[in-house]
Tab-separated table of C-alpha atoms in Angstrom:
chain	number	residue	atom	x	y	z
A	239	UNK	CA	0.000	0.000	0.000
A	240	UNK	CA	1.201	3.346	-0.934
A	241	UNK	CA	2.150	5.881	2.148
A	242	UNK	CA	-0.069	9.092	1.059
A	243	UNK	CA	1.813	12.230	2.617
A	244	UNK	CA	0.345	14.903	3.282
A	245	UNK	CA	2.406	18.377	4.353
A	246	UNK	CA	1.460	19.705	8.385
A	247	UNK	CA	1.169	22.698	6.586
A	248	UNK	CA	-1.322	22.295	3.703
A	249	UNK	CA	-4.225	24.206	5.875
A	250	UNK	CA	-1.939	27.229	6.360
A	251	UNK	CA	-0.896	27.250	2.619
A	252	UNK	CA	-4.495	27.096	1.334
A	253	UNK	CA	-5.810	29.738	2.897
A	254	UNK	CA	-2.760	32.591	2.578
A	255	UNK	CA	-3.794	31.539	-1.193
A	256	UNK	CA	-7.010	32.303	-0.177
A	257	UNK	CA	-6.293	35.538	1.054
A	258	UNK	CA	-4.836	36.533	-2.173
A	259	UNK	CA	-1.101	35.382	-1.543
A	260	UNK	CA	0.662	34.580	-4.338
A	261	UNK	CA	1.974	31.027	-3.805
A	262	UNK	CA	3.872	29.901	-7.351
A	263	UNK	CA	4.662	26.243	-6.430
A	264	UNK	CA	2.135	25.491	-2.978
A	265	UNK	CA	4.317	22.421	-2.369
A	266	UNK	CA	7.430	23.973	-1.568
A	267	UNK	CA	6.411	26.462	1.036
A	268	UNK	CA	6.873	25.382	4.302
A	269	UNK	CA	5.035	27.167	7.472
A	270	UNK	CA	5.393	25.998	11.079
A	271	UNK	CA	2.193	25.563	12.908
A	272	UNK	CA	2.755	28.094	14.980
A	273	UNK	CA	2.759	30.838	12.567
A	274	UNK	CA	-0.376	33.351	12.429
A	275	UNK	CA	-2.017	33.181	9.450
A	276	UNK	CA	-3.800	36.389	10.377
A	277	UNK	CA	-0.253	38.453	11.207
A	278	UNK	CA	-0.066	37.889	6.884
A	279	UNK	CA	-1.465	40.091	4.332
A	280	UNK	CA	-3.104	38.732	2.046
A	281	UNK	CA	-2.597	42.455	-0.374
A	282	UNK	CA	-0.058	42.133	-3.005
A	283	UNK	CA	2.370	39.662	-1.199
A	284	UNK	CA	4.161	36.838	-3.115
A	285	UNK	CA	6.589	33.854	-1.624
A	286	UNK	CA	8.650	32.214	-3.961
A	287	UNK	CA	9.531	28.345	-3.731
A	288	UNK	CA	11.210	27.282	-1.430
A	289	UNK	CA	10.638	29.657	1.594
A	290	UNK	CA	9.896	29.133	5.530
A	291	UNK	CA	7.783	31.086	7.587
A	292	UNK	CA	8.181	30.101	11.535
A	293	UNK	CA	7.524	31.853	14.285
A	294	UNK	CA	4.367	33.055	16.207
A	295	UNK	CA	5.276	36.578	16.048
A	296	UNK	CA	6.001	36.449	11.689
A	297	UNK	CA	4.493	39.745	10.407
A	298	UNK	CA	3.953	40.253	6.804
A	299	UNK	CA	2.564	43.283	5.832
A	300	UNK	CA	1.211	44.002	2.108
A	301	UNK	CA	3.434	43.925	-1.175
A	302	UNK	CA	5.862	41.834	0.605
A	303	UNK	CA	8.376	40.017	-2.048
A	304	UNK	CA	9.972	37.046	-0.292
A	305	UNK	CA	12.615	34.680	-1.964
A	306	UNK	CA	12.516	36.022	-5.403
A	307	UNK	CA	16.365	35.223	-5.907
A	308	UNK	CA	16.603	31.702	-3.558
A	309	UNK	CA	15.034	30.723	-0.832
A	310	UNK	CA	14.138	32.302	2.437
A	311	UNK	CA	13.449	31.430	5.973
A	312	UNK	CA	11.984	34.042	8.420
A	313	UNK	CA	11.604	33.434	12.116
A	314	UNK	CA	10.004	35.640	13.961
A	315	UNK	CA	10.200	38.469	11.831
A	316	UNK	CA	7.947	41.652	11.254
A	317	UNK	CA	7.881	42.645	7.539
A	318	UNK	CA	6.718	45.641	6.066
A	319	UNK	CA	4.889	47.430	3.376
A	320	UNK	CA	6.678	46.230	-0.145
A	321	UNK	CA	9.722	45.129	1.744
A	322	UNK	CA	12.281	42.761	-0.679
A	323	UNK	CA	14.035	39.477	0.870
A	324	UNK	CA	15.768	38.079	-1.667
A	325	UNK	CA	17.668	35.035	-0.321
A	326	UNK	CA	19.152	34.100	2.563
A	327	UNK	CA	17.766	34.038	6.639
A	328	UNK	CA	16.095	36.155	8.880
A	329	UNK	CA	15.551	35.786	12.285
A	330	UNK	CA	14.192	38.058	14.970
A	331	UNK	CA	14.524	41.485	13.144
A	332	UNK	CA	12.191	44.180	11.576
A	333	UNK	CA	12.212	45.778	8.197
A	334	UNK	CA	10.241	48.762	7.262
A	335	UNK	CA	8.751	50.375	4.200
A	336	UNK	CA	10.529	49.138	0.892
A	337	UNK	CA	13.798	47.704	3.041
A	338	UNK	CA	15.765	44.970	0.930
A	339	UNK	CA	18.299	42.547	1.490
A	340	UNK	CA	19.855	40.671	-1.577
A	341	UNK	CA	20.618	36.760	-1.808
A	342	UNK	CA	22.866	34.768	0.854
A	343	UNK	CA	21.785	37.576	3.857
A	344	UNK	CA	22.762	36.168	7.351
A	345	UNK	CA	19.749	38.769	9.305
A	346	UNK	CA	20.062	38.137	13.142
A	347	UNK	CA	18.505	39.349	16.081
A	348	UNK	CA	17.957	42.787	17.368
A	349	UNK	CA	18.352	44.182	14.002
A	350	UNK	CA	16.000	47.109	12.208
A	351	UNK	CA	16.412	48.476	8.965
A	352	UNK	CA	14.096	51.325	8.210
A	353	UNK	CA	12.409	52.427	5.217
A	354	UNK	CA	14.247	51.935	1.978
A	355	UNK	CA	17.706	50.372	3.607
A	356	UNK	CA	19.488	47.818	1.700
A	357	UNK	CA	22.026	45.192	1.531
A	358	UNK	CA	23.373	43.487	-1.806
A	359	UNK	CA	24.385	39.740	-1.420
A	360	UNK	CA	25.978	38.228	1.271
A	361	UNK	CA	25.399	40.547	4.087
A	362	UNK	CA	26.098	39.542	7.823
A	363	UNK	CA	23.747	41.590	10.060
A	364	UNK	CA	23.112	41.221	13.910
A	365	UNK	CA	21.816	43.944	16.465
A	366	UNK	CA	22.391	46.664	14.004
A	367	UNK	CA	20.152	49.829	12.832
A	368	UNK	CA	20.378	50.763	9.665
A	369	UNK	CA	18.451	54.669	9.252
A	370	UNK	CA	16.175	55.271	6.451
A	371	UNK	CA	18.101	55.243	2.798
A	372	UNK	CA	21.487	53.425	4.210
A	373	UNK	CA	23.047	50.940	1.442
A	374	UNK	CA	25.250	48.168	1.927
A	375	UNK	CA	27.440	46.848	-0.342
A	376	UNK	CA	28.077	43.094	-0.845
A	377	UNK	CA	30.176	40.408	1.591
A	378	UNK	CA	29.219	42.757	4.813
A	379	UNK	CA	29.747	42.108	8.103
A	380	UNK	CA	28.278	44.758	10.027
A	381	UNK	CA	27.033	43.539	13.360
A	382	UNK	CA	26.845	46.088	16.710
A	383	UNK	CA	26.212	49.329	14.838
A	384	UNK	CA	23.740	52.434	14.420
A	385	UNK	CA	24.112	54.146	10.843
A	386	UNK	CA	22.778	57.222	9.830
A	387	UNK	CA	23.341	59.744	7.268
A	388	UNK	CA	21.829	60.994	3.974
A	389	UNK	CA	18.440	62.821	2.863
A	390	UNK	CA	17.243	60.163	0.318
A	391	UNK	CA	17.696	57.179	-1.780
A	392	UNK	CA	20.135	59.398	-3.914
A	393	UNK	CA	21.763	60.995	-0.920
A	394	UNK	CA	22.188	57.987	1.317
A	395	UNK	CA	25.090	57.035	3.352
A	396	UNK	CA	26.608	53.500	2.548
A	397	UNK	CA	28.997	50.869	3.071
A	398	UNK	CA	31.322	49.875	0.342
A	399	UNK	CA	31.954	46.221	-0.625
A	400	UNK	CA	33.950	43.585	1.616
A	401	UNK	CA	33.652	45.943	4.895
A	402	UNK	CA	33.838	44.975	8.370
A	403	UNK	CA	32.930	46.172	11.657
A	404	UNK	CA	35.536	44.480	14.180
A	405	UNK	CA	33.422	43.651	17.117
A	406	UNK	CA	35.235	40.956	19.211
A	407	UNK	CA	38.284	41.707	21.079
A	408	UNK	CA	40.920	39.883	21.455
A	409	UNK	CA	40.061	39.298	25.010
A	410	UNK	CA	36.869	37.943	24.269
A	411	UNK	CA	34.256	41.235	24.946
A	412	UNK	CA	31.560	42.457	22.555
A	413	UNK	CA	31.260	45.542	24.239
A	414	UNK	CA	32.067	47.120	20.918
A	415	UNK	CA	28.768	48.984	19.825
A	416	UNK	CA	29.647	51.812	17.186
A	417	UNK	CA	27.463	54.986	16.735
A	418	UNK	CA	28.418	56.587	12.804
A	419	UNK	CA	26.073	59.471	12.935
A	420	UNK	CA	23.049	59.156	15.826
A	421	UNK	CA	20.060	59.366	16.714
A	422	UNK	CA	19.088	62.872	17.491
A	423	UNK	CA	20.806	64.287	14.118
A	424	UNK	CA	19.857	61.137	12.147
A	425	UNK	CA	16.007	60.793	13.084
A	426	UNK	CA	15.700	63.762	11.016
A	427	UNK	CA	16.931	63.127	7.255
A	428	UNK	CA	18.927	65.907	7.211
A	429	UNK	CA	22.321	64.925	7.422
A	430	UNK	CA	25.051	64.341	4.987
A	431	UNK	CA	26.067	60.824	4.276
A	432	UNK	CA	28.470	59.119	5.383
A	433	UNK	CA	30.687	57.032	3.152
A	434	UNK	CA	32.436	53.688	4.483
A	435	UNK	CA	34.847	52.932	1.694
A	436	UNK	CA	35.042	49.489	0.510
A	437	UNK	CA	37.845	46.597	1.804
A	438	UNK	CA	37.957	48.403	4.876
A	439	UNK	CA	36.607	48.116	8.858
A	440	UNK	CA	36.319	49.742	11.739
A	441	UNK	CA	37.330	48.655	15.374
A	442	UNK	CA	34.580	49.206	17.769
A	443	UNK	CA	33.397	51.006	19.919
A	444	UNK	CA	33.820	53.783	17.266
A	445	UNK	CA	32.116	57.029	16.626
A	446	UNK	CA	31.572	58.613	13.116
A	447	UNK	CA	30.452	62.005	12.270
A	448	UNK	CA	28.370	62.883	9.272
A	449	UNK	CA	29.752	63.838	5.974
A	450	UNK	CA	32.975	61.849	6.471
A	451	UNK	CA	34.240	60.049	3.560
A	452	UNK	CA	36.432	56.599	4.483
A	453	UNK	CA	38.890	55.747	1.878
A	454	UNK	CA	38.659	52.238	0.202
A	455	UNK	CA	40.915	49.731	2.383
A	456	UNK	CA	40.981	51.910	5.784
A	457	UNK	CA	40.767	50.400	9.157
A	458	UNK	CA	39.220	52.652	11.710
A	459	UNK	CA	40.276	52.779	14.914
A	460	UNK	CA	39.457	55.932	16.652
A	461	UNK	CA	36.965	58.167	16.488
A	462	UNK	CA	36.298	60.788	14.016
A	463	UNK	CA	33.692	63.257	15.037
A	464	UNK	CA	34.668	65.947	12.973
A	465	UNK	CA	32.104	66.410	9.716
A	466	UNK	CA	33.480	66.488	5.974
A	467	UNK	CA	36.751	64.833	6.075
A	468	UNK	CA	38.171	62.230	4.056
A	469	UNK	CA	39.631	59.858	6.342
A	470	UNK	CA	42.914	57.750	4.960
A	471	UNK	CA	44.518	55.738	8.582
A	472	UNK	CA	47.610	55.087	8.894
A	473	UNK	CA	48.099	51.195	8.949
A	474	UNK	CA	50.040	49.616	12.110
A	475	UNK	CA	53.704	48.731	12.352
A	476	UNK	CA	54.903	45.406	11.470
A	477	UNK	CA	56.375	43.344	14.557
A	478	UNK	CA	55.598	41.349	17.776
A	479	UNK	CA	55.016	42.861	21.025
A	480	UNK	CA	53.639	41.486	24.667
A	481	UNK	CA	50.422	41.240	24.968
A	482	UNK	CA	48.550	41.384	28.108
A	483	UNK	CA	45.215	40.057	28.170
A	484	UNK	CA	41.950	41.890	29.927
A	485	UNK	CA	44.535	44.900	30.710
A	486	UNK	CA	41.416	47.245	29.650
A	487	UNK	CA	43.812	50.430	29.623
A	488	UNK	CA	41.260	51.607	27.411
A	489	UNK	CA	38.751	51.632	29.339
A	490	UNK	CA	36.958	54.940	30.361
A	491	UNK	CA	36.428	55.471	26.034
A	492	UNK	CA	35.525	51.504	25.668
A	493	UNK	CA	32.716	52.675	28.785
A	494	UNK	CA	32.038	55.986	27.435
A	495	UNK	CA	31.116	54.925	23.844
A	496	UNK	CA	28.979	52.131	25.420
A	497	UNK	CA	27.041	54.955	27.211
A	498	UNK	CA	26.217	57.007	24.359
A	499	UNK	CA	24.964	54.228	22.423
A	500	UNK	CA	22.806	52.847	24.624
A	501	UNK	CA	21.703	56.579	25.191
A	502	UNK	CA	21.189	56.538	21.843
A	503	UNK	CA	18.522	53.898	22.293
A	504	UNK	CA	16.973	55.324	24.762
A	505	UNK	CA	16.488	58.662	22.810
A	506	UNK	CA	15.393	56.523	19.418
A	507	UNK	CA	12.983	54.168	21.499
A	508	UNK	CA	11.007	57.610	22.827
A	509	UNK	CA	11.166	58.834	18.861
A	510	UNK	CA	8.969	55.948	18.017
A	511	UNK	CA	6.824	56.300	20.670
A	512	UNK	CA	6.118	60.254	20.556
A	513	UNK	CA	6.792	60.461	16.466
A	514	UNK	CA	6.597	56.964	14.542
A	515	UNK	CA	3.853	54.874	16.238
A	516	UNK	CA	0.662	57.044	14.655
A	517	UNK	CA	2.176	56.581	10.716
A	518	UNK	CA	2.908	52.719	11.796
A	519	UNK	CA	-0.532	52.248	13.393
A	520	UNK	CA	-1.963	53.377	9.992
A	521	UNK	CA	-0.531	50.527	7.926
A	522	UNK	CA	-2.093	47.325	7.184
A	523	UNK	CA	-0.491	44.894	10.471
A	524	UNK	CA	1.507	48.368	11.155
A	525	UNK	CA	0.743	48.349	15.245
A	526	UNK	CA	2.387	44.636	15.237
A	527	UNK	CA	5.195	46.322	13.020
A	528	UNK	CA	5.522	49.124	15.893
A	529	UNK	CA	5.296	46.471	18.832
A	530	UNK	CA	8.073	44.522	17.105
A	531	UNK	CA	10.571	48.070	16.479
A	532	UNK	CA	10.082	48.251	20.455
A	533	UNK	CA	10.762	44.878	20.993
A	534	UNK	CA	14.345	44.808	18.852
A	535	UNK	CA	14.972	47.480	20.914
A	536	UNK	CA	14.453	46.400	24.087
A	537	UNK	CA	16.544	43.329	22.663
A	538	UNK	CA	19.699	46.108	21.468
A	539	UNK	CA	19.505	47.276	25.021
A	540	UNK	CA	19.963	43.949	27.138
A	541	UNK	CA	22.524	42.814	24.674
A	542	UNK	CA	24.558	45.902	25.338
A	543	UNK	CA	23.809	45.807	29.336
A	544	UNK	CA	24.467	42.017	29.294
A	545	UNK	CA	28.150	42.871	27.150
A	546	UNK	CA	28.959	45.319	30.107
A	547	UNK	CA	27.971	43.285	33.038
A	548	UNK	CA	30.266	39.865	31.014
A	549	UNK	CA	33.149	42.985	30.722
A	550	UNK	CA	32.625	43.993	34.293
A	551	UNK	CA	33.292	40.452	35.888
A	552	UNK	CA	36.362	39.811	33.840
A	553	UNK	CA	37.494	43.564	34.951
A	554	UNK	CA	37.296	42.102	38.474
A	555	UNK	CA	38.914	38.780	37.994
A	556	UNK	CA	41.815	40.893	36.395
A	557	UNK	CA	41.678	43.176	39.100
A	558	UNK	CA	42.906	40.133	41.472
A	559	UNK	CA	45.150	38.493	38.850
A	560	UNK	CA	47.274	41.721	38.280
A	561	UNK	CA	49.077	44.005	40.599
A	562	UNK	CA	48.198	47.671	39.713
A	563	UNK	CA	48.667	51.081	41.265
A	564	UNK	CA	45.989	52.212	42.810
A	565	UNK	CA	45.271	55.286	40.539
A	566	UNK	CA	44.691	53.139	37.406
A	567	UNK	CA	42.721	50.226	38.937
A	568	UNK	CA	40.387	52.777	41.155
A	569	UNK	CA	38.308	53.326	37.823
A	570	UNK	CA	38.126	49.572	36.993
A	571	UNK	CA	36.955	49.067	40.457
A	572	UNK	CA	34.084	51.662	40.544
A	573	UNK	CA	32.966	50.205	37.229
A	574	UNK	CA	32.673	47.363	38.225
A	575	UNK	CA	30.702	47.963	41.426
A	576	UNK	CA	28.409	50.522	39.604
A	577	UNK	CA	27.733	48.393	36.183
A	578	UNK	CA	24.619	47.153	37.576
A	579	UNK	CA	23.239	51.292	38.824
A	580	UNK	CA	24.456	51.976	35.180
A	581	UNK	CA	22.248	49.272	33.404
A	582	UNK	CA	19.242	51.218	35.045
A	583	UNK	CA	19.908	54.169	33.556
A	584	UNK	CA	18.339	53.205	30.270
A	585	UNK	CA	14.683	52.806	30.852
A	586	UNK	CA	12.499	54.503	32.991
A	587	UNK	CA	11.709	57.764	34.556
A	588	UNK	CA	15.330	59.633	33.285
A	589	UNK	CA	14.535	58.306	30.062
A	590	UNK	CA	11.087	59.305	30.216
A	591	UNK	CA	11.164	62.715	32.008
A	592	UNK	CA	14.518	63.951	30.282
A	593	UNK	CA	13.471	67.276	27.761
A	594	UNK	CA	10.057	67.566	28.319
A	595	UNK	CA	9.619	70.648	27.815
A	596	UNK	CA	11.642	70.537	24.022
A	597	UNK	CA	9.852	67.555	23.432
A	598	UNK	CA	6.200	68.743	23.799
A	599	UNK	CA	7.366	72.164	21.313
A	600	UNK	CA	8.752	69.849	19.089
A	601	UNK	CA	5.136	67.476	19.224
A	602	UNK	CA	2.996	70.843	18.615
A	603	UNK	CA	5.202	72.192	16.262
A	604	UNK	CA	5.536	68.496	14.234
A	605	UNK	CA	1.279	68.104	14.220
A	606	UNK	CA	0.945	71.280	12.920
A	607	UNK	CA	3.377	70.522	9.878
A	608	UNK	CA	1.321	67.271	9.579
A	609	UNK	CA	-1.824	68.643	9.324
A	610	UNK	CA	-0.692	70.755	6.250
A	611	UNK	CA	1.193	67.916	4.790
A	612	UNK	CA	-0.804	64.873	4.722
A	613	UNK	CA	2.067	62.114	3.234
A	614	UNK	CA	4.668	59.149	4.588
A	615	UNK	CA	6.564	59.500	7.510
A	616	UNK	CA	9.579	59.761	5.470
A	617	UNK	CA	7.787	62.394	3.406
A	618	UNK	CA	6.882	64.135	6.567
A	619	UNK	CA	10.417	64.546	7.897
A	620	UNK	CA	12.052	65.507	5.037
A	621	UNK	CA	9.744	68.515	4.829
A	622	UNK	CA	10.181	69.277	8.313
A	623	UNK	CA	11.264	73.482	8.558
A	624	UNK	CA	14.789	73.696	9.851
A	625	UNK	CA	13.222	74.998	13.296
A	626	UNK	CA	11.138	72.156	14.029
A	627	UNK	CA	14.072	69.425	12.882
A	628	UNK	CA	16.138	71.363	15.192
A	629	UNK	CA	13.881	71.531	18.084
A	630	UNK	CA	13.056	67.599	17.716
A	631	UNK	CA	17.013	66.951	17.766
A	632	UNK	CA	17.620	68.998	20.754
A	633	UNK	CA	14.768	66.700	22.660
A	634	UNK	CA	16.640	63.763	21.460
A	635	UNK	CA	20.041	65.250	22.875
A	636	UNK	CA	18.941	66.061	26.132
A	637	UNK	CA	18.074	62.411	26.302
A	638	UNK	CA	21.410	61.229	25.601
A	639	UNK	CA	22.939	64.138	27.423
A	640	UNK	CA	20.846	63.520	31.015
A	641	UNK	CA	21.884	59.931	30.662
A	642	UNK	CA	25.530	60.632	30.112
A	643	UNK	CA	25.851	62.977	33.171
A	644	UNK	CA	24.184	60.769	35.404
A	645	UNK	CA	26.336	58.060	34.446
A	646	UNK	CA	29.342	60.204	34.558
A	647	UNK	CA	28.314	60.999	38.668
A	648	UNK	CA	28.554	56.964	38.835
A	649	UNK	CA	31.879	56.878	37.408
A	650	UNK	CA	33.863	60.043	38.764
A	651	UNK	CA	37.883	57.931	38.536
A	652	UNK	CA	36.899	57.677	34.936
A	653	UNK	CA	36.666	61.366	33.737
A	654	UNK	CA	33.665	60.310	31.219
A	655	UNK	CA	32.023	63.359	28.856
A	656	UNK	CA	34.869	65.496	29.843
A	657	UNK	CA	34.683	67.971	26.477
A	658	UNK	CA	32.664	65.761	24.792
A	659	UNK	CA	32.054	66.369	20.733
A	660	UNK	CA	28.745	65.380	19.158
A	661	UNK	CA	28.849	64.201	16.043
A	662	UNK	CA	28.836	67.319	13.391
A	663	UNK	CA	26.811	68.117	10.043
């Protein structure tokens, strides 16, 4: 007798067609059973052969185009309006209005790209933010970052071919987060781009202002805050030298740069919630689009508190390995008593009650330009007055800035913010 089998997923498959998903080859599409048939749109959508959809909190919003170059899996994903997934996997990250990500992607966790960011083939991506516009070139690795930059798809900061963002230390730590552009400046599509030339990397924790140009081949490993430069490093000296492991001499910028990210967070997470979450609520699945933006975000934020905490304890196993004078270890040691007071600086009322009073003129000012412009979010922005964009940023700041001081008080030995430089453009 013949063994008849039938796919666990045939129910699922029938009706998405029967939504109006195009299916080409039915047989081919796999979907776990504990995917939500009603978190897909059934408006425009199409999933090539070959595809897999798992994971209970898979959003697919309308126009959708999955696996048009190979095939795709997506777990857990929220998709949005006409967003492109060529080939490769996705797991546990958001992409918004007309994103794109070519064949043999590698999409991990904690990772957003907003509307109209790219990738070409091969692209590594995990807890990373890629701003509205931003284009990556092929054979990427760009995990740990936050890039803005750029006014529109023809004015849009990118990543050349073969690039990498170094974030692994030779003593083990991942508390290497880098900020090119921000949040405050970047929210607003008014920056200049910033260009990361091709063959090239940059060391984290790193800092980037707008406007910079990176020659081809160039390994950052400073920061550059200065706007409008075209950077060409110098390339280290051949030879062999000691090498100390968990020595963290480095460590009040390694701390400070960790700070301002995760400040930068904070100050992006309220932009969604005061600005974004009315033009996401409007879309087709767009609420379950905004709940999973907050969610990556809350996910970006423990990864970078759980990086510190992993950095603290080996700071304090060093601490009794090594003999040190007391003026260089008294730093280590208040960082590492004080990395758990510093993790709570992030959410909550400093977050929440920092620039109040800039936010709420930004919020009037920002409805009344919406009311006479009825378009996109992105549309929105960019038409912003240079007043309003600059009120909005200065809410953002004083985010970043109340968080910085108050961890700053925690960590006196360390000198943090001490002449700081925002990013320029």
């Amino acid at each position: 007798m013949a063994l008849e089998l039938k796919p666990e997923n045939d129910e699922k498959v029938v009706r998405l067609i029967e939504k109006g998903v195009e299916i080409p080859n039915p047989l081919n599409l796999h979907i776990g059973g504990e995917v939500d048939i009603d978190r897909i749109s059934g408006n425009g959508v199409k999933i090539y052969p070959g595809c897999r959809l798992y994971g209970d909190q898979t959003v697919i919003a309308p126009g959708a185009q999955i696996g048009q170059e190979g095939p795709v899996t997506i777990e857990d994903c929220q998709i949005g309006p006409r967003v492109e997934l060529k080939a490769g996997y996705f797991k546990k990250a958001v992409f918004l209005e007309k994103a794109g990500m070519g064949s043999g992607a590698h999409v991990r966790e904690g990772c957003i790209l907003e509307e109209q960011a790219n990738g070409a083939h091969c692209v590594g991506l995990k807890q990373t933010i890629l701003f509205p516009f931003v284009t990556l070139g092929s054979l990427i690795n760009f995990c740990d970052c936050l890039m803005a930059g750029g006014t529109s798809r023809k004015d849009h900061s990118e990543v050349g071919s073969s690039y990498i963002h170094f974030n692994f230390t030779p003593s083990g730590d991942k508390t290497t987060p880098s900020l090119i552009g921000d949040v405050p400046g970047g929210v607003m599509l008014n920056r200049p781009a910033i260009f990361l030339g091709g063959q090239g990397g940059m060391v984290g924790p790193l800092r980037l202002g707008y406007g910079n140009v990176v020659a081809a081949g160039t390994i950052l490993r400073r920061d550059f805050l200065e706007s409008n430069k075209l950077i060409i490093a110098k390339t280290h000296r051949a030879g062999i030298f000691p090498f100390v492991p968990d020595l963290y001499a480095g460590l009040p910028r390694v701390v400070e740069n960790n700070i301002l990210y995760m400040a930068n967070l904070a100050a992006l997470e309220q932009w969604y919630v005061h600005v974004r979450q009315p033009f996401l609520n409007a879309q087709e699945l767009g609420r379950l689009i905004y709940a999973g933006v907050l969610d990556k975000l809350a996910l970006a934020k423990k990864e970078r508190i759980k990086r510190l905490r992993l950095m603290a304890e080996k700071i304090e196993a060093s601490l009794k390995r090594q003999e040190e004078q007391i003026r260089s270890s008294a730093g280590k040691r208040e960082f590492c008593d004080t990395v758990g007071l510093i993790s709570e600086l992030f959410s909550g009322e400093i977050v929440e009650e920092s620039g109040l009073k800039a936010r709420d003129s930004f919020l009037e000012a920002f409805s009344d330009h919406q009311k006479e412009r009825d378009g996109t979010y992105v549309e929105t922005v960019q038409s912003l007055p240079a007043g309003t964009s600059q009120k909005g940023t200065a809410w953002l700041q004083e985010i970043v800035d109340a968080i910085s001081r108050r961890a700053a008080a925690l960590l006196p030995s360390l000198n943090l913010f001490k002449g700081l430089t925002r990013p320029s453009g």
